[in-house]
mmCIF file of C-alpha atoms in Angstrom:
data_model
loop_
_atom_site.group_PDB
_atom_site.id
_atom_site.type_symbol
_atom_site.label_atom_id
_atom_site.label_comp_id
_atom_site.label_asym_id
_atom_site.label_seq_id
_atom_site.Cartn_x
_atom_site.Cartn_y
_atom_site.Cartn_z
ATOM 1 C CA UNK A 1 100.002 -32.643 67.297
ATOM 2 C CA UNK A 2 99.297 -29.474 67.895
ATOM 3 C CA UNK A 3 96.633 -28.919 69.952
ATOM 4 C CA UNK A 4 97.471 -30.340 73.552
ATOM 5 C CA UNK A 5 98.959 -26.984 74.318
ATOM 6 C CA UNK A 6 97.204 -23.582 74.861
ATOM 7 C CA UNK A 7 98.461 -22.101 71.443
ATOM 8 C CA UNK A 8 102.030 -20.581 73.069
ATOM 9 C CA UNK A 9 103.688 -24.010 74.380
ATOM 10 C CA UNK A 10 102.273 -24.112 78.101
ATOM 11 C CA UNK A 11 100.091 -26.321 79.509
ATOM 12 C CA UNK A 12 97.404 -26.345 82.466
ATOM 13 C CA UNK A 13 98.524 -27.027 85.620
ATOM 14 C CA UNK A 14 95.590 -25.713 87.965
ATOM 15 C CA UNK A 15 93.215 -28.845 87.322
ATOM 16 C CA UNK A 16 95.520 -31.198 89.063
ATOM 17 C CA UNK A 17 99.219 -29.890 90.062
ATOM 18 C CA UNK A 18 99.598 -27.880 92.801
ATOM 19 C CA UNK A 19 101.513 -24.860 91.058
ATOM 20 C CA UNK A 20 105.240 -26.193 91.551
ATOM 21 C CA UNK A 21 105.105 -28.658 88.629
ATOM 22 C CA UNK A 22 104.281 -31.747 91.087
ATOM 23 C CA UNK A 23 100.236 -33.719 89.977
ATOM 24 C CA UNK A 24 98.112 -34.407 92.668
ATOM 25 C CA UNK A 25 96.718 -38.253 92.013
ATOM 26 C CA UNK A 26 94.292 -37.880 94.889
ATOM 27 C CA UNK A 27 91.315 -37.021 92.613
ATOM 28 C CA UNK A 28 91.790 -40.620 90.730
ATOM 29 C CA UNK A 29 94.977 -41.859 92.163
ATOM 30 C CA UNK A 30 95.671 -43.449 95.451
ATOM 31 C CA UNK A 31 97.650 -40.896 97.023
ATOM 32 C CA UNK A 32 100.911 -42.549 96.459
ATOM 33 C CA UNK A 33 100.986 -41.618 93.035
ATOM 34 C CA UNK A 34 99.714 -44.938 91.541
ATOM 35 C CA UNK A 35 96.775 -44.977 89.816
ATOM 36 C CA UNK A 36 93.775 -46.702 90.571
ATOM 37 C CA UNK A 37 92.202 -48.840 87.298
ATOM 38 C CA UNK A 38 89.148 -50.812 89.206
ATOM 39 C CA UNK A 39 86.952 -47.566 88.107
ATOM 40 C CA UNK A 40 87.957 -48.488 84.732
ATOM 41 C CA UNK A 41 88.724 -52.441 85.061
ATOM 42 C CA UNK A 42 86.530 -55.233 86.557
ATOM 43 C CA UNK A 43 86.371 -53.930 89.970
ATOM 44 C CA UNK A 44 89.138 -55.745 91.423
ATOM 45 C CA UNK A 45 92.106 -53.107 90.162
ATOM 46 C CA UNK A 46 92.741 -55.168 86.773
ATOM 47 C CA UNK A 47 92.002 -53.919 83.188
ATOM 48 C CA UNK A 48 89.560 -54.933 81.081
ATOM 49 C CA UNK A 49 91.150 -57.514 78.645
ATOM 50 C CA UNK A 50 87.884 -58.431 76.347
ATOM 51 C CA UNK A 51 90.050 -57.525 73.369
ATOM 52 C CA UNK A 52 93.385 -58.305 73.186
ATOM 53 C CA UNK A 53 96.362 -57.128 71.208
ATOM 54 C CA UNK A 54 100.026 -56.699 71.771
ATOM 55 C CA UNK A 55 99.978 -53.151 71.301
ATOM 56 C CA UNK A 56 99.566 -50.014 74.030
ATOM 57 C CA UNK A 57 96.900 -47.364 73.189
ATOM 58 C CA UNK A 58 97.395 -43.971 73.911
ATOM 59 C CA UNK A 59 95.222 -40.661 73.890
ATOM 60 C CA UNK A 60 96.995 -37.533 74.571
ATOM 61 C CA UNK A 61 94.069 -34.942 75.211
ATOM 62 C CA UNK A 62 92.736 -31.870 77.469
ATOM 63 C CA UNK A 63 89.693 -31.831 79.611
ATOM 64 C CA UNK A 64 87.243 -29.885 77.240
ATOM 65 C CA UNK A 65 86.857 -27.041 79.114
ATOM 66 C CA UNK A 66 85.319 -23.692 77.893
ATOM 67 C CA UNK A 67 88.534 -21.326 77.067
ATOM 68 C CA UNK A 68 90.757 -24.255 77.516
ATOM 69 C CA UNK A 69 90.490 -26.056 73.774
ATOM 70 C CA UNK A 70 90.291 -25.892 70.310
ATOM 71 C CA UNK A 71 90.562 -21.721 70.641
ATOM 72 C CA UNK A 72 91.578 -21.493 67.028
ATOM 73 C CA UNK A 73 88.097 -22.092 66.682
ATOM 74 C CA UNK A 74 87.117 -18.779 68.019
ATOM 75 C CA UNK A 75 85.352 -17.163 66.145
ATOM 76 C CA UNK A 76 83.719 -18.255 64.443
ATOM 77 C CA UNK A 77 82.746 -20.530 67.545
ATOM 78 C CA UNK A 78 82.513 -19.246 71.253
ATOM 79 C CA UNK A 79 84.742 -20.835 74.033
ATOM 80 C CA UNK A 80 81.691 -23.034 74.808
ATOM 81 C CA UNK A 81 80.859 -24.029 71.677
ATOM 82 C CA UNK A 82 84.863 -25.097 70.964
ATOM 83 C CA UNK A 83 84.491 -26.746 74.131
ATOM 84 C CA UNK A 84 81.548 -28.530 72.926
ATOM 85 C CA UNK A 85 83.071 -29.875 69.506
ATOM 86 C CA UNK A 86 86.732 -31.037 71.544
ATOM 87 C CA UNK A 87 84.544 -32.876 73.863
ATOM 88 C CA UNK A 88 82.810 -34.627 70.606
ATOM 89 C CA UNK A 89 86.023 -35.498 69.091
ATOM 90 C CA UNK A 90 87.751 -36.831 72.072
ATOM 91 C CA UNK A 91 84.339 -38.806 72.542
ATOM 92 C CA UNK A 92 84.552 -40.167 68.834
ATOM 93 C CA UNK A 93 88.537 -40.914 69.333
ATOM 94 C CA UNK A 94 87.841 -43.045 72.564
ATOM 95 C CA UNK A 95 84.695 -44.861 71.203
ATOM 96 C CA UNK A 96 87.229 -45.862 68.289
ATOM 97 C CA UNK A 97 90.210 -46.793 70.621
ATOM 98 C CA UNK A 98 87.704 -48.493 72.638
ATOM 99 C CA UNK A 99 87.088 -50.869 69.855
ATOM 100 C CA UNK A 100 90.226 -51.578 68.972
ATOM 101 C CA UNK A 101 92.567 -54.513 69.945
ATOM 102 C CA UNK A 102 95.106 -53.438 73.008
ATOM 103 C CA UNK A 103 96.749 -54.831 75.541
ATOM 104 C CA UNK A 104 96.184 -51.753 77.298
ATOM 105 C CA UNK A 105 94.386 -48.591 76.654
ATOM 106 C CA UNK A 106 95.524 -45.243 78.357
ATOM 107 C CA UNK A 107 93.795 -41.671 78.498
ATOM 108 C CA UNK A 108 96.715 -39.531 79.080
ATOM 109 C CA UNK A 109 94.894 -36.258 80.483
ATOM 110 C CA UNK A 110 95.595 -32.826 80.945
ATOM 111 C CA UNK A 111 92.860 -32.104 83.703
ATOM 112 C CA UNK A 112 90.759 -34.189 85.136
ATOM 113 C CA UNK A 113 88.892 -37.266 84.523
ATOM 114 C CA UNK A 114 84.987 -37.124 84.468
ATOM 115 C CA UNK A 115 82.096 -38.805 83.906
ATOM 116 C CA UNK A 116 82.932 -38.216 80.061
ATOM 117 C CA UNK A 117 86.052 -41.542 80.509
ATOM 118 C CA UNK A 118 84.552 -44.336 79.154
ATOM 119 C CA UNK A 119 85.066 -47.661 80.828
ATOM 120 C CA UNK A 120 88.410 -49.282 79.941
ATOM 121 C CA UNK A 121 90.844 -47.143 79.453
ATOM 122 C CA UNK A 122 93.394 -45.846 82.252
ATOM 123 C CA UNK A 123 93.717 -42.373 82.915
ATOM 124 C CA UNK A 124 97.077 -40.812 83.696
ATOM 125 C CA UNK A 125 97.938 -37.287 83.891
ATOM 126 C CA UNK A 126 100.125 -35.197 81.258
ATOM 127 C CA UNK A 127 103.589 -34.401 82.387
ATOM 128 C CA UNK A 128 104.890 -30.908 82.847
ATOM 129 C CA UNK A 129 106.835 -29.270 80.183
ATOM 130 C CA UNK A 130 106.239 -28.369 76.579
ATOM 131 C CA UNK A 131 104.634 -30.671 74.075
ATOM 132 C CA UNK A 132 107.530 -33.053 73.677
ATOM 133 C CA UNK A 133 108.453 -33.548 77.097
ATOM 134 C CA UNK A 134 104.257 -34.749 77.294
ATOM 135 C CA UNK A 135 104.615 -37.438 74.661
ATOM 136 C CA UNK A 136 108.215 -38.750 75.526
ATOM 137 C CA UNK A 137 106.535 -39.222 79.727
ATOM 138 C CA UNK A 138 103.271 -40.826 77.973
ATOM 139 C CA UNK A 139 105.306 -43.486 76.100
ATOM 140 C CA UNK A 140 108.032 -43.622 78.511
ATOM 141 C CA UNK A 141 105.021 -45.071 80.746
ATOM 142 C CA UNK A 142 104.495 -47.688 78.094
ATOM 143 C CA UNK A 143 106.256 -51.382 78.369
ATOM 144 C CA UNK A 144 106.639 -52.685 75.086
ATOM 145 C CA UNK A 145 104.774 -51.602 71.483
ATOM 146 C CA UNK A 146 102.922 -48.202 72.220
ATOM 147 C CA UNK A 147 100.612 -46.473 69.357
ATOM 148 C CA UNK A 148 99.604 -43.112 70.316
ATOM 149 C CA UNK A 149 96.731 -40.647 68.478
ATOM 150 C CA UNK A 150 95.312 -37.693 70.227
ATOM 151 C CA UNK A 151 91.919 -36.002 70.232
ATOM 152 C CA UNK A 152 92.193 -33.465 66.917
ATOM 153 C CA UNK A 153 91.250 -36.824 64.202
ATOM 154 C CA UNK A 154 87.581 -37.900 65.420
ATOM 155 C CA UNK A 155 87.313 -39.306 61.865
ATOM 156 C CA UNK A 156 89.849 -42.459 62.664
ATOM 157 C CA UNK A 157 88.713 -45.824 62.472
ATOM 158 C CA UNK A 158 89.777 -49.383 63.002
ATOM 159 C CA UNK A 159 90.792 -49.273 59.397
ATOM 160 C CA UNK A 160 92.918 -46.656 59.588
ATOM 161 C CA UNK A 161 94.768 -47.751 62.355
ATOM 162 C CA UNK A 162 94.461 -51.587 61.207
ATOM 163 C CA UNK A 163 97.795 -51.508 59.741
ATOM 164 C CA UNK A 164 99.831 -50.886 62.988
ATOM 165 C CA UNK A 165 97.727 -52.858 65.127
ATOM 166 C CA UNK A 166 97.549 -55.925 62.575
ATOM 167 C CA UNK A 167 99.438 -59.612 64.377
ATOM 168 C CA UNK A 168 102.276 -59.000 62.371
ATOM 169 C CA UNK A 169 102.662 -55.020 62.921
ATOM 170 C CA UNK A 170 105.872 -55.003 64.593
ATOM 171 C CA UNK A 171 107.429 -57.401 62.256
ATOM 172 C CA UNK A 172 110.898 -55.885 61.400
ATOM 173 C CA UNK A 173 109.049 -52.126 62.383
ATOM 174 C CA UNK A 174 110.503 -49.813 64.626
ATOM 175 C CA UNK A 175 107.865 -47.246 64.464
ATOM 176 C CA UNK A 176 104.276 -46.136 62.858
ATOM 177 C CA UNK A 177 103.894 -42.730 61.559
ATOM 178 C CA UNK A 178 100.801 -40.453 60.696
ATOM 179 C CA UNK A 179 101.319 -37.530 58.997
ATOM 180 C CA UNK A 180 98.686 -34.686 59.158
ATOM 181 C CA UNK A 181 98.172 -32.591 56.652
ATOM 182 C CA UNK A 182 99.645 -29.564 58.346
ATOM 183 C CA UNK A 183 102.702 -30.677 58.560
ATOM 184 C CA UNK A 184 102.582 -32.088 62.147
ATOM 185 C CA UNK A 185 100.995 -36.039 62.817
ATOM 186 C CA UNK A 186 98.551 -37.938 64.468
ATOM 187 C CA UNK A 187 99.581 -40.640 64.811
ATOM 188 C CA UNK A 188 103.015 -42.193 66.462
ATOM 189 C CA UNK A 189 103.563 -45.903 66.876
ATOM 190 C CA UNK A 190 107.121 -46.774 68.780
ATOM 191 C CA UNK A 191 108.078 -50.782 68.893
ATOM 192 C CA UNK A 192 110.684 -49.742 71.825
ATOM 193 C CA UNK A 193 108.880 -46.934 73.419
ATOM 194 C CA UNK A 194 112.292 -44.495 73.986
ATOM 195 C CA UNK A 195 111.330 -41.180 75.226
ATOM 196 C CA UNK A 196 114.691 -39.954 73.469
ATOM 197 C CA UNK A 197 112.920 -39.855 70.477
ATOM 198 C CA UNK A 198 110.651 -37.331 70.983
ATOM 199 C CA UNK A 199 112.387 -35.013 73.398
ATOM 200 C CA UNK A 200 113.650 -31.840 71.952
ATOM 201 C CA UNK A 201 111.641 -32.497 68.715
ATOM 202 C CA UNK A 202 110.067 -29.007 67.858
ATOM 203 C CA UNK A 203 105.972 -28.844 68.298
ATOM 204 C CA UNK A 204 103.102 -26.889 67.312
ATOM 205 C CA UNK A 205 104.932 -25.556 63.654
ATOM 206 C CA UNK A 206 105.098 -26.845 60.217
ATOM 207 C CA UNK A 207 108.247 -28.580 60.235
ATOM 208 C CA UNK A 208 107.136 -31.045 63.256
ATOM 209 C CA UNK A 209 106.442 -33.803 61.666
ATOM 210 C CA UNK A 210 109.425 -34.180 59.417
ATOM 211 C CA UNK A 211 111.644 -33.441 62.087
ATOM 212 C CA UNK A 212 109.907 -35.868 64.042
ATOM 213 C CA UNK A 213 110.086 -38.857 61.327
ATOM 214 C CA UNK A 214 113.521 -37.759 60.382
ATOM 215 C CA UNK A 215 114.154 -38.300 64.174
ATOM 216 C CA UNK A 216 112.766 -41.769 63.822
ATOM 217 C CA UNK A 217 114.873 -43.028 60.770
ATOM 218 C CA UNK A 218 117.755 -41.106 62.036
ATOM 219 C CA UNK A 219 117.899 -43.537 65.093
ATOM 220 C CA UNK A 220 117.727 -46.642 62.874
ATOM 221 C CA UNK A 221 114.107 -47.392 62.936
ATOM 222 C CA UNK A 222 112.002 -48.744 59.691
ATOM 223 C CA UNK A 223 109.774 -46.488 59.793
ATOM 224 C CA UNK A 224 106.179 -47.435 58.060
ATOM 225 C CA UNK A 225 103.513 -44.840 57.154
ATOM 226 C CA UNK A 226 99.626 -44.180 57.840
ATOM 227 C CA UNK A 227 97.110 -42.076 56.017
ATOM 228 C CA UNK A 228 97.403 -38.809 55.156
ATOM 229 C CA UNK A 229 94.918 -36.951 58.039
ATOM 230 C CA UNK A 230 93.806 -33.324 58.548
ATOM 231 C CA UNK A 231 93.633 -32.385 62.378
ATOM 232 C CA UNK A 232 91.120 -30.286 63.902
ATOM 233 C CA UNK A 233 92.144 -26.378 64.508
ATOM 234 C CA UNK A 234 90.470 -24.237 62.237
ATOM 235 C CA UNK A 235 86.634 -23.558 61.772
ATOM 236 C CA UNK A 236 87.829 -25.064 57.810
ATOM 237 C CA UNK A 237 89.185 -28.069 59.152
ATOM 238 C CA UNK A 238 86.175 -28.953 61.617
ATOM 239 C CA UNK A 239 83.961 -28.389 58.426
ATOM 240 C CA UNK A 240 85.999 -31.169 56.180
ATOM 241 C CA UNK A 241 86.632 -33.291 59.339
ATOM 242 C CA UNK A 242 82.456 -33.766 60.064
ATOM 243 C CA UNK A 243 82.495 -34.291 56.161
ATOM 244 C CA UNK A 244 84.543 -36.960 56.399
ATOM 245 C CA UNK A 245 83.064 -38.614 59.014
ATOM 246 C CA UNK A 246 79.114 -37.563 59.017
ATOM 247 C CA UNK A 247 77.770 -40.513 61.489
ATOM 248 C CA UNK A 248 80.146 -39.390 64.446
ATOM 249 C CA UNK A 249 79.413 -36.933 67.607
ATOM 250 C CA UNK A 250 81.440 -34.425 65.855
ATOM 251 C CA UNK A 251 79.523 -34.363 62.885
ATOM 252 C CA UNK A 252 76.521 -33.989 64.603
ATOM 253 C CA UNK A 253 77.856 -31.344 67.019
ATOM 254 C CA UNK A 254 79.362 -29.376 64.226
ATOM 255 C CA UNK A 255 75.748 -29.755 62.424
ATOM 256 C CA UNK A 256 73.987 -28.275 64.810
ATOM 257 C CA UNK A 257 75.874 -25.370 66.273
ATOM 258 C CA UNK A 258 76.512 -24.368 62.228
ATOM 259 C CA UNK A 259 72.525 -25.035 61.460
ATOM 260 C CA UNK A 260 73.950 -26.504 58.467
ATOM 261 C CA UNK A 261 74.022 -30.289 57.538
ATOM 262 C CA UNK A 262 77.521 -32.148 56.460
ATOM 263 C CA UNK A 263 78.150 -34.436 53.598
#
């Protein structure tokens, strides 16, 4: 999971802290650092519960923000055209969340929340720190099962993900594991959501997702396995990523800022 970062390990800050490492929660919180979910429930603070599961959804991403995302994809792209592809695959990722079975689904945002958020889903902003300290807060904010993917894979689906989110997904399974190609992962599925397991887990190089899995079996869990995926960084992979998934936004983004079709 490379890509939450700015390429060197920091994060944003501007879009919602206030410099010192503390978040503002005015701009979608209720000032006491709560967050408010009637925006994204049924108007009365409560989530939408139309479909069910036992699990917790997450989706680590950044505000798509010219200069902000996907800058491995410059060139061949320009800031606003990277811009314009992250904001297709985080579009594609939440449309697929969306559909899936949850007993709770949770944007987990560095920057801030627009327009873009579709109904149902929380949004909570990233921790400080580097990339590990991020994903042990997100699922240290979780209660019980917690699957989390992030906004690189915009060619997931319910079938992919149908294996950790099946009744029986938990049965005797302490965690879900996605490897990407690159040698980090996109997905991570924790029965007992324990930040320990991710802090101090190197991020952003080739070794991070074996480290990361060793991590897992290391504290006892069965550990099961997803798909093989390739994650979005390089002009290469957004080409076999809108080939492997030609129907979505970020096929048809990719299509037309190339001038070339995908198949």
């Amino acid at each position: 999971m490379s890509a939450y970062g700015d390429g060197n390990g920091s994060r944003r800050t501007d879009a919602y802290g206030d410099g010192n490492g503390s978040h503002r929660t005015d701009a979608y919180g209720d000032g006491n650092g709560s967050h408010r979910t009637g925006t994204y429930g049924d108007g009365d603070g409560s989530r939408r519960t139309d479909a069910y599961g036992p699990t917790e959804l997450l989706v680590i991403a950044k505000e798509p923000v010219a200069g902000r995302v996907k800058t491995r994809l410059c060139p061949p792209f320009s800031p606003a055209e990277a811009a314009e592809l992250a904001a297709s695959a985080l579009a594609d990722t939440l449309e697929t969340v969306l559909a899936l079975p949850a007993r709770r689904r949770v944007l987990v945002l560095d920057g801030r929340p627009g327009p873009w958020v579709p109904p149902g889903f929380e949004v909570v902003p990233q921790s400080a720190g580097g990339l590990d300290e991020r994903l042990a807060a997100a699922f240290g904010g979780c209660t019980g099962p917690a699957l989390l993917v992030g906004m690189d894979t915009p060619q997931i689906t319910a079938a992919l993900l149908a294996p950790a989110l099946a009744p029986g997904a938990w049965d005797g399974v302490g965690a879900w594991f996605g490897p990407a190609e690159d040698g980090g992962f996109w997905a991570l599925g924790l029965a007992d959501p324990d930040p320990a397991l991710l802090r101090g887990v190197p991020m952003s190089v080739p070794e991070t997702g074996a480290v990361q899995r060793h991590r897992l079996v290391e504290a006892g869990l069965a550990v099961r396995d997803l798909p093989v995926l390739v994650d979005v960084d390089t002009a290469d992979d957004a080409h076999r990523v809108a080939s492997a998934a030609p129907g979505g936004r970020f096929a048809s983004t990719f299509g037309r800022l190339t001038g070339a079709g995908v198949r």
